[in-house]
GROMACS .gro file of C-alpha atoms in nm:
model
  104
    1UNK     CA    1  -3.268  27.789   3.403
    2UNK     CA    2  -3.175  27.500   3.652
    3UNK     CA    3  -2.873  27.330   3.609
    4UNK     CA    4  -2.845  26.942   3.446
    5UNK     CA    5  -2.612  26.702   3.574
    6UNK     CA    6  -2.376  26.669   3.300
    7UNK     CA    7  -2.306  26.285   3.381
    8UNK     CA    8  -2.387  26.005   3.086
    9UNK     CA    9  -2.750  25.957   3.066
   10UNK     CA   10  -2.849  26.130   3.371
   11UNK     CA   11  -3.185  26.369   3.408
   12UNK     CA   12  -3.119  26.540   3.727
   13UNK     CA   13  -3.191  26.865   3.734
   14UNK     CA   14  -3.088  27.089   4.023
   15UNK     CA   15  -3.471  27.208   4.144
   16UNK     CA   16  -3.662  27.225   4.418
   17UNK     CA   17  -3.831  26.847   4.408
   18UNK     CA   18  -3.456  26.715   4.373
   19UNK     CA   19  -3.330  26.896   4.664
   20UNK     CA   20  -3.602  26.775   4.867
   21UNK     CA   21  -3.522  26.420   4.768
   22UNK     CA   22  -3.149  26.449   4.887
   23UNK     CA   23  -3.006  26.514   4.602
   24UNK     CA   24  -2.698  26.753   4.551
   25UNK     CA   25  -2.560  26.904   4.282
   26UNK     CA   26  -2.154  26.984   4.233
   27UNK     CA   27  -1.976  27.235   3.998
   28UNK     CA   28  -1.656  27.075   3.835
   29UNK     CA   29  -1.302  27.147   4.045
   30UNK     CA   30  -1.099  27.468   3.955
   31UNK     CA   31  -0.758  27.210   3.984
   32UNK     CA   32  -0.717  27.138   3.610
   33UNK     CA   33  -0.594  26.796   3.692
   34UNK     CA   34  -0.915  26.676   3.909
   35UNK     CA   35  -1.168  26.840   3.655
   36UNK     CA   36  -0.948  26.633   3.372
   37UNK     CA   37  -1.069  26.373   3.618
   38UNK     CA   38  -1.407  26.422   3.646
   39UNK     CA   39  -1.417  26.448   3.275
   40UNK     CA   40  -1.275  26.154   3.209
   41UNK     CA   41  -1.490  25.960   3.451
   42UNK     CA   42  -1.846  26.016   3.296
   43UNK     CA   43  -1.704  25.900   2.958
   44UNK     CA   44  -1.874  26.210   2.734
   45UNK     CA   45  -1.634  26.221   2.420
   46UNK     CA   46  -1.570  26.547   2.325
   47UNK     CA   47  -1.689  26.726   2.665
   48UNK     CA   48  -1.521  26.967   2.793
   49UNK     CA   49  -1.679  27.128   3.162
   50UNK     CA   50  -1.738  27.490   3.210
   51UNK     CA   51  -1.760  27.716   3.467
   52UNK     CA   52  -2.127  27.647   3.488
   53UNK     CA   53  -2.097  27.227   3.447
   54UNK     CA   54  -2.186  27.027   3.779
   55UNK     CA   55  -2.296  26.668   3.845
   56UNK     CA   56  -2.537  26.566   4.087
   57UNK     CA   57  -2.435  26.313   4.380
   58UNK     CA   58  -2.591  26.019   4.153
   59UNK     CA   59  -2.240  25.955   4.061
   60UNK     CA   60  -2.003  25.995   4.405
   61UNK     CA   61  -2.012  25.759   4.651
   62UNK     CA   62  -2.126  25.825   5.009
   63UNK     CA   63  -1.782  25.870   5.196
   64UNK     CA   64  -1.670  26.133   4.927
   65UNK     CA   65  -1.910  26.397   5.100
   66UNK     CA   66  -1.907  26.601   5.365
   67UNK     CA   67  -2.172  26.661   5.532
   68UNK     CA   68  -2.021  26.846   5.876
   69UNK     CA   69  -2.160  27.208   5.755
   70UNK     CA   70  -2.467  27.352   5.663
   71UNK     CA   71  -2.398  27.256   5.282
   72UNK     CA   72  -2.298  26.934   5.113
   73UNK     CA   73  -1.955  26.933   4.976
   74UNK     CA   74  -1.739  26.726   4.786
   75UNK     CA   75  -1.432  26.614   4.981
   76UNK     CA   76  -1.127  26.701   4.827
   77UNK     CA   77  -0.970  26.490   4.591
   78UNK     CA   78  -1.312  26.266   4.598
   79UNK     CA   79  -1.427  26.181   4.191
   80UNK     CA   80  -1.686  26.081   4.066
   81UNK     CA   81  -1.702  25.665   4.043
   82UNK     CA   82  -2.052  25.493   4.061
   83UNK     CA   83  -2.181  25.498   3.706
   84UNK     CA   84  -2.432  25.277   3.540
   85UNK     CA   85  -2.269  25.293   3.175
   86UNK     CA   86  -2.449  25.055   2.903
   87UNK     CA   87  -2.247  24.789   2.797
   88UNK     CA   88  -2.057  24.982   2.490
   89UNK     CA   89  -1.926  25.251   2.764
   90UNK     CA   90  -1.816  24.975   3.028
   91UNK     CA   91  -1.412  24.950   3.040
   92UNK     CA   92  -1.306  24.559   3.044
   93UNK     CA   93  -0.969  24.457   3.201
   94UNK     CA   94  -0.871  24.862   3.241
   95UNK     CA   95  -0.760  25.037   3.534
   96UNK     CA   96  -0.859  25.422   3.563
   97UNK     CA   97  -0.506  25.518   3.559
   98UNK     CA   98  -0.483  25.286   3.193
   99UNK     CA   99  -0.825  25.468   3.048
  100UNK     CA  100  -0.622  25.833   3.130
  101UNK     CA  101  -0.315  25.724   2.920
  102UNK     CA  102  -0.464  25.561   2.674
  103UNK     CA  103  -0.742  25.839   2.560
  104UNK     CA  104  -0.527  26.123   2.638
   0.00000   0.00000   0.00000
């Protein structure tokens, strides 16, 4: 079964016609703080990754890949950041750093 980005309202699905089209697809970070991250950034109450999560590269932006190998990886400490939440999920006047204290 292929994999589904895990992001807020996105469809991607890691397949063949996907790849083709450029588009990658990321398993959640084994550092507990990063992955708390990445959780926290596509604004899912109550999810918690697993070992089998990932999120396509919808969500990174460009200069957090690297592309020097033969596979695209995430560079480290690079999180996920270009979202396009609906209105109700947008944060007003709050800084990442605020969101992590005040939900946690």
């Amino acid at each position: 079964m292929p994999a589904s980005c895990a992001a807020w309202g996105c469809t991607n699905r890691c397949t063949i016609e996907n790849r083709s089209r450029g588009i990658t697809f990321h398993r959640f970070p084994k550092d507990n703080e990063l992955r708390r991250q990445w959780e926290v950034a596509i604004r899912r109450e109550g999810f918690s990754s697993s070992e089998f999560s990932v999120l396509c590269s919808g969500p990174f932006k460009p200069e957090g890949f690297d592309r020097s190998g033969q596979s695209v990886r995430i560079r480290d400490g690079a999180a996920p950041s270009a979202f396009c939440f609906p209105t109700h999920l947008q944060r007003v006047g709050l800084s990442s750093l605020d969101y992590l204290i005040v939900y946690n």
